[in-house]
GROMACS .gro file of C-alpha atoms in nm:
model
  491
    1MET     CA    1 -21.794   8.881   4.223
    2ALA     CA    2 -22.171   8.841   4.196
    3LYS     CA    3 -22.168   8.572   4.455
    4PHE     CA    4 -21.955   8.785   4.686
    5SER     CA    5 -22.189   9.087   4.639
    6GLY     CA    6 -22.489   8.865   4.723
    7LYS     CA    7 -22.328   8.773   5.058
    8ILE     CA    8 -22.256   9.138   5.138
    9PHE     CA    9 -22.619   9.228   5.060
   10ASN     CA   10 -22.754   8.951   5.279
   11VAL     CA   11 -22.538   9.062   5.571
   12PHE     CA   12 -22.647   9.424   5.522
   13LEU     CA   13 -23.014   9.319   5.496
   14CYS     CA   14 -22.981   9.105   5.808
   15LEU     CA   15 -22.822   9.390   6.007
   16MET     CA   16 -23.108   9.621   5.902
   17LEU     CA   17 -23.372   9.374   6.002
   18VAL     CA   18 -23.226   9.289   6.340
   19PHE     CA   19 -23.162   9.654   6.413
   20GLY     CA   20 -23.515   9.723   6.311
   21ILE     CA   21 -23.635   9.476   6.583
   22TRP     CA   22 -23.438   9.671   6.842
   23MET     CA   23 -23.554  10.015   6.716
   24ARG     CA   24 -23.919   9.910   6.727
   25SER     CA   25 -23.893   9.820   7.092
   26THR     CA   26 -23.991  10.136   7.284
   27THR     CA   27 -23.802  10.031   7.596
   28GLY     CA   28 -23.502   9.863   7.439
   29GLU     CA   29 -23.591   9.557   7.635
   30PRO     CA   30 -23.741   9.228   7.520
   31VAL     CA   31 -24.096   9.123   7.605
   32LEU     CA   32 -24.112   8.748   7.637
   33ALA     CA   33 -24.400   8.592   7.461
   34ALA     CA   34 -24.669   8.439   7.692
   35SER     CA   35 -24.634   8.071   7.646
   36VAL     CA   36 -24.650   7.744   7.819
   37GLU     CA   37 -24.272   7.728   7.763
   38ALA     CA   38 -24.194   8.058   7.938
   39ASP     CA   39 -24.117   7.897   8.274
   40ARG     CA   40 -23.890   7.640   8.119
   41VAL     CA   41 -23.711   7.904   7.903
   42HIS     CA   42 -23.662   8.112   8.214
   43VAL     CA   43 -23.518   7.844   8.435
   44ILE     CA   44 -23.280   7.731   8.155
   45ASN     CA   45 -23.176   8.099   8.091
   46ARG     CA   46 -23.088   8.154   8.453
   47LEU     CA   47 -22.931   7.814   8.554
   48SER     CA   48 -22.731   7.775   8.234
   49PHE     CA   49 -22.556   7.983   7.962
   50GLY     CA   50 -22.866   7.910   7.738
   51SER     CA   51 -23.044   7.635   7.568
   52SER     CA   52 -22.860   7.378   7.372
   53PRO     CA   53 -23.027   7.118   7.157
   54GLY     CA   54 -23.251   6.895   7.370
   55ASP     CA   55 -23.255   7.111   7.684
   56LEU     CA   56 -23.611   7.230   7.651
   57GLN     CA   57 -23.738   6.883   7.583
   58HIS     CA   58 -23.536   6.748   7.881
   59VAL     CA   59 -23.686   7.005   8.123
   60GLN     CA   60 -24.032   6.923   7.994
   61ALA     CA   61 -23.974   6.553   8.055
   62VAL     CA   62 -23.832   6.577   8.410
   63GLY     CA   63 -24.000   6.891   8.526
   64ILE     CA   64 -23.856   7.219   8.650
   65ASP     CA   65 -23.805   7.120   9.011
   66ASP     CA   66 -23.600   6.794   8.911
   67TYR     CA   67 -23.401   6.993   8.667
   68ILE     CA   68 -23.304   7.238   8.935
   69GLN     CA   69 -23.196   6.957   9.168
   70GLU     CA   70 -22.995   6.800   8.883
   71GLN     CA   71 -22.806   7.125   8.836
   72LEU     CA   72 -22.752   7.171   9.206
   73SER     CA   73 -22.599   6.818   9.229
   74PRO     CA   74 -22.367   6.802   8.924
   75ARG     CA   75 -22.240   6.481   8.789
   76ARG     CA   76 -21.859   6.418   8.760
   77ASP     CA   77 -21.672   6.671   8.559
   78SER     CA   78 -21.721   6.580   8.195
   79LEU     CA   79 -21.400   6.738   8.085
   80GLU     CA   80 -21.108   6.511   8.002
   81LEU     CA   81 -20.832   6.697   8.185
   82LYS     CA   82 -20.560   6.492   8.012
   83GLN     CA   83 -20.627   6.728   7.715
   84TYR     CA   84 -20.509   7.007   7.931
   85PRO     CA   85 -20.208   6.869   8.124
   86THR     CA   86 -20.116   7.198   8.292
   87LEU     CA   87 -20.443   7.195   8.487
   88LEU     CA   88 -20.316   6.877   8.657
   89LEU     CA   89 -19.998   7.051   8.788
   90THR     CA   90 -19.957   7.223   9.115
   91PRO     CA   91 -19.870   7.599   9.122
   92MET     CA   92 -19.504   7.522   9.207
   93GLN     CA   93 -19.475   7.267   8.928
   94LEU     CA   94 -19.621   7.522   8.691
   95GLU     CA   95 -19.370   7.775   8.800
   96ARG     CA   96 -19.077   7.549   8.768
   97GLN     CA   97 -19.177   7.396   8.437
   98TYR     CA   98 -19.323   7.696   8.257
   99GLY     CA   99 -19.226   8.017   8.426
  100PHE     CA  100 -18.929   7.988   8.665
  101ARG     CA  101 -18.574   8.046   8.567
  102ARG     CA  102 -18.325   7.858   8.787
  103PRO     CA  103 -18.114   8.118   8.973
  104GLY     CA  104 -17.739   8.100   8.995
  105LYS     CA  105 -17.427   8.254   8.847
  106GLY     CA  106 -17.271   8.135   8.524
  107LYS     CA  107 -17.608   8.068   8.365
  108PRO     CA  108 -17.558   8.049   7.986
  109LYS     CA  109 -17.696   8.340   7.784
  110LEU     CA  110 -18.010   8.243   7.591
  111SER     CA  111 -18.011   8.278   7.209
  112SER     CA  112 -18.287   8.462   7.037
  113GLN     CA  113 -18.452   8.136   6.933
  114GLU     CA  114 -18.424   8.002   7.288
  115ARG     CA  115 -18.595   8.313   7.425
  116LYS     CA  116 -18.865   8.279   7.163
  117GLN     CA  117 -18.917   7.910   7.260
  118ARG     CA  118 -18.931   7.997   7.631
  119ARG     CA  119 -19.191   8.274   7.570
  120ARG     CA  120 -19.407   8.037   7.374
  121ARG     CA  121 -19.387   7.764   7.635
  122SER     CA  122 -19.478   8.015   7.908
  123ARG     CA  123 -19.809   8.079   7.731
  124ILE     CA  124 -19.916   7.721   7.741
  125PRO     CA  125 -20.085   7.713   8.086
  126PHE     CA  126 -20.290   8.030   8.009
  127ARG     CA  127 -20.398   7.894   7.677
  128GLU     CA  128 -20.498   7.558   7.820
  129ALA     CA  129 -20.689   7.721   8.104
  130SER     CA  130 -20.879   7.947   7.869
  131GLU     CA  131 -20.979   7.663   7.629
  132ALA     CA  132 -21.075   7.439   7.913
  133ARG     CA  133 -21.305   7.711   8.065
  134LEU     CA  134 -21.469   7.773   7.725
  135VAL     CA  135 -21.518   7.411   7.637
  136ARG     CA  136 -21.676   7.345   7.981
  137ALA     CA  137 -21.897   7.653   7.950
  138ILE     CA  138 -22.031   7.556   7.610
  139SER     CA  139 -22.052   7.178   7.637
  140SER     CA  140 -22.081   7.072   8.004
  141PRO     CA  141 -22.417   6.930   8.114
  142ASN     CA  142 -22.339   7.071   8.457
  143GLN     CA  143 -22.441   7.415   8.342
  144LEU     CA  144 -22.524   7.572   8.688
  145GLU     CA  145 -22.182   7.460   8.805
  146GLU     CA  146 -22.020   7.642   8.518
  147VAL     CA  147 -22.237   7.956   8.587
  148MET     CA  148 -22.124   7.949   8.958
  149VAL     CA  149 -21.760   7.901   8.850
  150ASN     CA  150 -21.789   8.217   8.644
  151PHE     CA  151 -21.982   8.393   8.927
  152TRP     CA  152 -21.731   8.314   9.209
  153PHE     CA  153 -21.428   8.379   8.985
  154ASN     CA  154 -21.561   8.730   8.926
  155HIS     CA  155 -21.631   8.760   9.295
  156PHE     CA  156 -21.274   8.656   9.394
  157ASN     CA  157 -21.116   8.803   9.083
  158VAL     CA  158 -20.756   8.769   8.995
  159SER     CA  159 -20.606   8.901   8.667
  160ALA     CA  160 -20.376   8.729   8.431
  161LYS     CA  161 -20.249   9.066   8.332
  162LYS     CA  162 -20.044   9.077   8.649
  163GLY     CA  163 -19.709   8.893   8.632
  164ARG     CA  164 -19.703   8.541   8.779
  165THR     CA  165 -20.080   8.537   8.812
  166ARG     CA  166 -20.098   8.448   8.432
  167LEU     CA  167 -19.925   8.128   8.511
  168TRP     CA  168 -20.158   8.036   8.796
  169VAL     CA  169 -20.493   8.155   8.683
  170GLY     CA  170 -20.608   7.822   8.556
  171VAL     CA  171 -20.497   7.628   8.861
  172TYR     CA  172 -20.652   7.906   9.086
  173GLU     CA  173 -20.986   7.824   8.919
  174GLN     CA  174 -20.930   7.452   8.934
  175GLU     CA  175 -20.814   7.437   9.294
  176ALA     CA  176 -20.966   7.735   9.478
  177ILE     CA  177 -21.289   7.807   9.302
  178ARG     CA  178 -21.430   7.501   9.123
  179PRO     CA  179 -21.445   7.253   9.422
  180TYR     CA  180 -21.637   7.497   9.641
  181VAL     CA  181 -21.906   7.655   9.422
  182PHE     CA  182 -22.191   7.475   9.591
  183GLY     CA  183 -22.022   7.417   9.926
  184SER     CA  184 -21.925   7.624  10.233
  185PHE     CA  185 -21.854   7.984  10.178
  186ARG     CA  186 -21.589   7.969  10.458
  187ASP     CA  187 -21.402   7.695  10.267
  188LEU     CA  188 -21.420   7.899   9.948
  189LEU     CA  189 -21.287   8.207  10.122
  190GLY     CA  190 -20.999   8.017  10.283
  191ALA     CA  191 -20.902   7.850   9.960
  192THR     CA  192 -20.886   8.179   9.773
  193ALA     CA  193 -20.701   8.352  10.062
  194GLN     CA  194 -20.413   8.108  10.058
  195HIS     CA  195 -20.383   8.054   9.687
  196PRO     CA  196 -20.068   8.196   9.529
  197ALA     CA  197 -20.269   8.363   9.251
  198MET     CA  198 -20.453   8.571   9.506
  199LEU     CA  199 -20.149   8.619   9.733
  200PHE     CA  200 -19.953   8.760   9.430
  201TYR     CA  201 -20.234   8.955   9.265
  202LEU     CA  202 -20.323   9.155   9.576
  203ASP     CA  203 -19.972   9.167   9.710
  204ASN     CA  204 -20.026   8.993  10.045
  205TRP     CA  205 -19.713   8.786   9.973
  206GLN     CA  206 -19.516   9.098  10.050
  207ASN     CA  207 -19.721   9.189  10.365
  208THR     CA  208 -19.473   9.214  10.647
  209ALA     CA  209 -19.478   9.349  11.002
  210PRO     CA  210 -19.236   9.657  11.008
  211ASN     CA  211 -18.936   9.594  11.228
  212SER     CA  212 -18.998   9.216  11.234
  213PRO     CA  213 -18.695   8.988  11.210
  214GLY     CA  214 -18.780   8.901  10.845
  215ALA     CA  215 -18.839   9.261  10.735
  216ARG     CA  216 -18.592   9.342  10.464
  217GLY     CA  217 -18.581   9.454  10.098
  218ARG     CA  218 -18.941   9.460   9.948
  219PHE     CA  219 -19.066   9.263  10.249
  220LYS     CA  220 -19.045   9.536  10.514
  221GLY     CA  221 -19.386   9.708  10.541
  222LEU     CA  222 -19.751   9.654  10.590
  223ASN     CA  223 -19.945   9.601  10.266
  224GLU     CA  224 -20.313   9.653  10.301
  225ASN     CA  225 -20.424   9.571   9.941
  226TYR     CA  226 -20.562   9.223  10.012
  227ALA     CA  227 -20.704   9.303  10.358
  228ARG     CA  228 -20.898   9.599  10.202
  229GLU     CA  229 -21.047   9.391   9.919
  230LEU     CA  230 -21.113   9.093  10.154
  231LEU     CA  231 -21.351   9.326  10.351
  232GLU     CA  232 -21.482   9.543  10.071
  233LEU     CA  233 -21.528   9.287   9.798
  234HIS     CA  234 -21.499   8.928   9.928
  235THR     CA  235 -21.702   8.953  10.240
  236MET     CA  236 -21.872   9.242  10.415
  237GLY     CA  237 -21.912   9.488  10.127
  238VAL     CA  238 -21.832   9.856  10.109
  239LYS     CA  239 -22.128   9.943  10.336
  240GLY     CA  240 -22.049   9.652  10.578
  241GLY     CA  241 -21.972   9.880  10.875
  242TYR     CA  242 -21.601   9.823  10.910
  243SER     CA  243 -21.344  10.110  10.959
  244GLN     CA  244 -20.997  10.187  10.829
  245THR     CA  245 -20.868  10.069  11.168
  246ASP     CA  246 -21.024   9.726  11.094
  247VAL     CA  247 -20.853   9.718  10.753
  248VAL     CA  248 -20.512   9.785  10.922
  249SER     CA  249 -20.583   9.518  11.186
  250ALA     CA  250 -20.676   9.263  10.921
  251ALA     CA  251 -20.359   9.343  10.733
  252LYS     CA  252 -20.150   9.283  11.051
  253VAL     CA  253 -20.332   8.955  11.106
  254LEU     CA  254 -20.234   8.840  10.760
  255THR     CA  255 -19.864   8.939  10.782
  256GLY     CA  256 -19.635   8.652  10.683
  257TRP     CA  257 -19.892   8.484  10.454
  258GLY     CA  258 -19.688   8.443  10.139
  259LEU     CA  259 -19.511   8.242   9.876
  260PRO     CA  260 -19.182   8.035   9.864
  261ARG     CA  261 -18.888   8.261   9.805
  262GLY     CA  262 -18.534   8.215   9.678
  263ARG     CA  263 -18.411   7.859   9.675
  264GLN     CA  264 -18.743   7.744   9.834
  265ARG     CA  265 -18.893   7.785   9.493
  266LEU     CA  266 -18.676   7.503   9.360
  267HIS     CA  267 -18.817   7.233   9.590
  268ALA     CA  268 -19.138   7.355   9.757
  269LYS     CA  269 -19.448   7.139   9.708
  270GLN     CA  270 -19.686   7.379   9.865
  271ALA     CA  271 -19.721   7.734   9.721
  272PHE     CA  272 -19.860   7.884  10.044
  273VAL     CA  273 -19.593   7.962  10.308
  274PHE     CA  274 -19.638   8.123  10.650
  275ASP     CA  275 -19.331   8.310  10.743
  276ALA     CA  276 -19.336   8.361  11.116
  277ARG     CA  277 -19.042   8.595  11.101
  278ARG     CA  278 -19.246   8.847  10.912
  279HIS     CA  279 -19.565   8.821  11.120
  280ASP     CA  280 -19.705   9.079  11.357
  281ASN     CA  281 -19.746   8.897  11.684
  282SER     CA  282 -19.909   9.185  11.866
  283ARG     CA  283 -20.259   9.173  12.003
  284LYS     CA  284 -20.511   9.310  11.755
  285THR     CA  285 -20.875   9.425  11.774
  286PHE     CA  286 -21.095   9.353  11.474
  287LEU     CA  287 -21.462   9.464  11.453
  288GLY     CA  288 -21.443   9.503  11.829
  289GLN     CA  289 -21.320   9.154  11.892
  290PRO     CA  290 -20.981   9.076  12.038
  291ILE     CA  291 -20.744   8.865  11.831
  292GLN     CA  292 -20.446   8.729  12.019
  293GLY     CA  293 -20.108   8.701  11.860
  294GLN     CA  294 -20.084   8.335  11.766
  295GLY     CA  295 -19.929   8.314  11.427
  296ILE     CA  296 -20.110   8.165  11.128
  297ALA     CA  297 -20.408   8.082  11.344
  298GLU     CA  298 -20.500   8.452  11.364
  299GLY     CA  299 -20.566   8.447  10.991
  300GLU     CA  300 -20.803   8.156  11.026
  301ALA     CA  301 -20.977   8.332  11.311
  302LEU     CA  302 -21.016   8.636  11.096
  303LEU     CA  303 -21.171   8.446  10.808
  304ASP     CA  304 -21.412   8.275  11.057
  305ILE     CA  305 -21.525   8.610  11.180
  306LEU     CA  306 -21.582   8.744  10.827
  307ALA     CA  307 -21.751   8.430  10.693
  308THR     CA  308 -22.013   8.433  10.961
  309HIS     CA  309 -22.073   8.812  10.983
  310PRO     CA  310 -22.424   8.935  10.903
  311ALA     CA  311 -22.281   9.199  10.667
  312THR     CA  312 -22.113   8.919  10.462
  313ALA     CA  313 -22.444   8.726  10.451
  314GLN     CA  314 -22.619   9.041  10.317
  315HIS     CA  315 -22.347   9.120  10.061
  316ILE     CA  316 -22.323   8.771   9.920
  317SER     CA  317 -22.698   8.742   9.913
  318TYR     CA  318 -22.738   9.070   9.728
  319LYS     CA  319 -22.488   8.964   9.458
  320LEU     CA  320 -22.655   8.625   9.411
  321ALA     CA  321 -23.000   8.786   9.379
  322GLN     CA  322 -22.855   9.048   9.152
  323TYR     CA  323 -22.713   8.773   8.924
  324PHE     CA  324 -23.019   8.540   8.920
  325VAL     CA  325 -23.316   8.777   8.948
  326ALA     CA  326 -23.267   9.147   8.866
  327ASP     CA  327 -22.999   9.415   8.852
  328THR     CA  328 -23.167   9.582   9.143
  329PRO     CA  329 -23.289   9.280   9.338
  330PRO     CA  330 -23.595   9.289   9.562
  331PRO     CA  331 -23.478   9.374   9.925
  332ALA     CA  332 -23.713   9.114  10.078
  333LEU     CA  333 -23.553   8.841   9.877
  334VAL     CA  334 -23.204   8.955   9.971
  335ASP     CA  335 -23.306   8.947  10.342
  336ARG     CA  336 -23.442   8.596  10.315
  337LEU     CA  337 -23.126   8.467  10.137
  338ALA     CA  338 -22.910   8.635  10.409
  339GLN     CA  339 -23.109   8.461  10.681
  340ARG     CA  340 -23.065   8.129  10.502
  341PHE     CA  341 -22.684   8.198  10.472
  342LEU     CA  342 -22.644   8.262  10.837
  343ALA     CA  343 -22.875   7.967  10.943
  344THR     CA  344 -22.656   7.727  10.730
  345ASP     CA  345 -22.322   7.864  10.812
  346GLY     CA  346 -22.289   7.989  10.461
  347ASN     CA  347 -22.388   7.682  10.272
  348ILE     CA  348 -22.408   7.804   9.919
  349ARG     CA  349 -22.626   7.522   9.781
  350SER     CA  350 -22.887   7.589  10.054
  351VAL     CA  351 -22.890   7.966   9.968
  352LEU     CA  352 -22.937   7.880   9.602
  353GLU     CA  353 -23.222   7.642   9.676
  354THR     CA  354 -23.402   7.922   9.869
  355LEU     CA  355 -23.340   8.162   9.580
  356PHE     CA  356 -23.474   7.922   9.317
  357GLU     CA  357 -23.779   7.845   9.517
  358SER     CA  358 -23.863   8.215   9.584
  359GLU     CA  359 -24.160   8.394   9.441
  360GLU     CA  360 -23.922   8.659   9.304
  361PHE     CA  361 -23.719   8.414   9.097
  362ASN     CA  362 -24.038   8.266   8.963
  363ASP     CA  363 -24.214   8.601   8.895
  364PRO     CA  364 -24.263   8.647   8.525
  365GLN     CA  365 -24.196   9.026   8.552
  366TYR     CA  366 -23.829   8.932   8.583
  367TYR     CA  367 -23.820   8.685   8.288
  368GLY     CA  368 -23.579   8.795   8.023
  369GLN     CA  369 -23.472   9.107   8.209
  370LYS     CA  370 -23.102   9.031   8.263
  371PHE     CA  371 -22.880   9.163   7.988
  372LYS     CA  372 -22.620   8.903   7.903
  373THR     CA  373 -22.248   8.993   7.938
  374PRO     CA  374 -22.039   8.945   7.629
  375TYR     CA  375 -21.916   8.613   7.777
  376GLU     CA  376 -22.266   8.488   7.839
  377TYR     CA  377 -22.386   8.594   7.498
  378LEU     CA  378 -22.107   8.420   7.307
  379ILE     CA  379 -22.146   8.103   7.505
  380ALA     CA  380 -22.528   8.113   7.446
  381MET     CA  381 -22.477   8.138   7.074
  382ALA     CA  382 -22.234   7.847   7.068
  383ARG     CA  383 -22.479   7.637   7.274
  384ALA     CA  384 -22.788   7.732   7.078
  385THR     CA  385 -22.639   7.643   6.746
  386GLY     CA  386 -22.515   7.309   6.878
  387ARG     CA  387 -22.161   7.379   6.785
  388PRO     CA  388 -21.938   7.272   7.074
  389THR     CA  389 -21.642   7.254   6.835
  390VAL     CA  390 -21.633   7.624   6.785
  391LYS     CA  391 -21.266   7.703   6.813
  392PRO     CA  392 -21.203   7.842   7.174
  393ARG     CA  393 -20.939   8.073   7.036
  394LEU     CA  394 -21.198   8.243   6.820
  395VAL     CA  395 -21.437   8.286   7.115
  396ALA     CA  396 -21.146   8.415   7.322
  397GLY     CA  397 -21.067   8.671   7.048
  398ALA     CA  398 -21.427   8.783   7.025
  399LEU     CA  399 -21.436   8.835   7.397
  400ARG     CA  400 -21.134   9.061   7.369
  401GLN     CA  401 -21.302   9.267   7.106
  402PHE     CA  402 -21.605   9.311   7.335
  403SER     CA  403 -21.374   9.437   7.615
  404MET     CA  404 -21.425   9.127   7.824
  405PRO     CA  405 -21.102   8.914   7.778
  406LEU     CA  406 -21.124   8.594   7.968
  407TYR     CA  407 -20.922   8.601   8.300
  408GLU     CA  408 -20.794   8.953   8.223
  409CYS     CA  409 -21.019   9.188   8.431
  410GLN     CA  410 -20.754   9.400   8.589
  411THR     CA  411 -20.960   9.536   8.878
  412PRO     CA  412 -21.028   9.316   9.181
  413ASN     CA  413 -21.415   9.363   9.165
  414GLY     CA  414 -21.429   9.149   8.846
  415TYR     CA  415 -21.666   9.200   8.547
  416ALA     CA  416 -22.003   9.347   8.621
  417ASN     CA  417 -22.322   9.146   8.528
  418THR     CA  418 -22.558   9.443   8.502
  419GLU     CA  419 -22.714   9.605   8.195
  420SER     CA  420 -22.561   9.943   8.245
  421ALA     CA  421 -22.207   9.800   8.212
  422TRP     CA  422 -22.269   9.637   7.876
  423LEU     CA  423 -22.565   9.780   7.682
  424ASN     CA  424 -22.488  10.062   7.446
  425PRO     CA  425 -22.553  10.119   7.066
  426ASP     CA  426 -22.200  10.029   6.959
  427THR     CA  427 -22.191   9.693   7.129
  428THR     CA  428 -22.539   9.619   7.023
  429ILE     CA  429 -22.450   9.662   6.651
  430ARG     CA  430 -22.133   9.459   6.706
  431ARG     CA  431 -22.335   9.178   6.861
  432ILE     CA  432 -22.574   9.180   6.568
  433SER     CA  433 -22.286   9.160   6.325
  434LEU     CA  434 -22.129   8.868   6.517
  435ALA     CA  435 -22.472   8.698   6.528
  436THR     CA  436 -22.492   8.727   6.148
  437ALA     CA  437 -22.143   8.582   6.108
  438PHE     CA  438 -22.218   8.308   6.354
  439ALA     CA  439 -22.537   8.209   6.158
  440ARG     CA  440 -22.350   8.203   5.833
  441GLY     CA  441 -22.071   7.974   5.971
  442TYR     CA  442 -21.822   8.086   6.232
  443GLY     CA  443 -21.471   7.955   6.268
  444ARG     CA  444 -21.433   7.600   6.162
  445GLN     CA  445 -21.798   7.573   6.087
  446LYS     CA  446 -21.842   7.684   5.725
  447THR     CA  447 -22.201   7.573   5.688
  448PRO     CA  448 -22.488   7.796   5.789
  449VAL     CA  449 -22.686   7.724   6.097
  450GLN     CA  450 -22.985   7.510   6.032
  451LEU     CA  451 -23.304   7.692   6.101
  452ASP     CA  452 -23.535   7.414   6.215
  453PRO     CA  453 -23.302   7.269   6.491
  454LEU     CA  454 -23.234   7.630   6.609
  455GLU     CA  455 -23.607   7.696   6.646
  456GLN     CA  456 -23.657   7.381   6.842
  457THR     CA  457 -23.363   7.467   7.069
  458LEU     CA  458 -23.470   7.831   7.142
  459GLY     CA  459 -23.843   7.747   7.180
  460ASN     CA  460 -24.124   7.997   7.194
  461ARG     CA  461 -23.932   8.288   7.358
  462PHE     CA  462 -23.984   8.558   7.104
  463SER     CA  463 -24.222   8.851   7.136
  464ALA     CA  464 -24.497   8.893   6.868
  465GLN     CA  465 -24.304   9.180   6.727
  466THR     CA  466 -23.980   8.981   6.692
  467GLN     CA  467 -24.160   8.679   6.556
  468SER     CA  468 -24.337   8.894   6.305
  469VAL     CA  469 -24.003   9.020   6.164
  470ILE     CA  470 -23.851   8.667   6.162
  471ASP     CA  471 -24.151   8.515   5.982
  472GLY     CA  472 -24.153   8.800   5.728
  473SER     CA  473 -23.788   8.763   5.635
  474PRO     CA  474 -23.614   8.540   5.387
  475ARG     CA  475 -23.557   8.201   5.527
  476ASN     CA  476 -23.184   8.214   5.493
  477LEU     CA  477 -23.172   8.515   5.725
  478ARG     CA  478 -23.393   8.389   6.000
  479ALA     CA  479 -23.120   8.217   6.209
  480ALA     CA  480 -22.918   8.544   6.222
  481LEU     CA  481 -23.238   8.731   6.327
  482MET     CA  482 -23.297   8.497   6.609
  483LEU     CA  483 -22.932   8.499   6.730
  484GLY     CA  484 -22.927   8.884   6.710
  485SER     CA  485 -23.265   8.938   6.867
  486PRO     CA  486 -23.321   9.114   7.200
  487GLU     CA  487 -23.465   8.792   7.339
  488MET     CA  488 -23.128   8.623   7.268
  489MET     CA  489 -22.921   8.899   7.432
  490TYR     CA  490 -23.130   8.887   7.751
  491ARG     CA  491 -23.174   8.598   7.984
   0.00000   0.00000   0.00000
């Protein structure tokens, strides 16, 4: 009992000390200590999910410029996909093996046990996708690639909370997001537009020209959902200058873009299907440009227009600058990124190079000013403590408690990355409590975090105020104070 009471006391004391650090901060924001390591800490904070053991020493050895180039040219995927066999399957294989019930009369009724087994099996693809994402985020040396996967997934969000999307969310990331994070924006846009996860999530698989030969049942009307989000979220932005007439035209262009249906689902190899019988072959006008009725090619022409539009360049540049520099990014930087986007036909790597070389990205006034989302904070703690074996299921559970369940953002705009979305007194206390638990031994790790390695990993990032509290505290509480500090919650 005495031992148990001692643990409770230590947790309580730690909570009070960390909360004291936050209360003493007049702005509620951290002030990074001036140090020769500040630039290195900054570039690691922004190009990764946080320092892991050896990162600071590596950047010191190769230099910041070479580190950035390393991250922009990632090595081969370090994840052994054989551990997650469902990520190697196509969407149709997933549906047939894990989610599709063969149609037909005379099908035997399933017993209660059989239904239970089928439900358990149907959860396997989502579980493997979640674990693979978290393992990569925590352990991959290609940290900027993982950051960009998270960024683009949120940009082209689909939610596992909606029907068949849950089955496909992992393969959506694997096929439509991951291969294009540093490539052509047009390729990324096209891959997401034709992926079954997106077609199902935003209903375009049902989008049908009224009175067309294929219009029947649920496939008999125009569905604008995907076309609207394509313009508002994926490309031009809400202030991009398009009209409701353009949304309708885009929806007409995309009629017939769908999924295998009926018995097609038994044998189809490709999940994307163009159904000419449901397509609107009339002549359309989009953003003042004529689009002739020419079947599936109309959709490709529409994506070409959108991917090269100045409003798209501005919208994507704003979001990149907001993620990597500040919640309200400097307009001059956004303009320069947009110019680079247009000059390179939307080459994402080139835009990122311009961003990382900019005065704004390297301006100390922006260091440590981006509040981490729950996802970023949890991954950062796992990396800082050198614990890649933290059970992914525990991390996924913690994300759910912080209202950021992986792959389950139900709105098409994805999770926000701004401070106003995540910083409030309740979540701060909960983060401090989690940091305390993490420091004492979280999940499989029953041994406390070792202080000296943690100090070497995090480097000299703490303000004088924070460092004073850490130095004045009992040694067995210092790891929790570091992990729960403002400097750890900002990047």
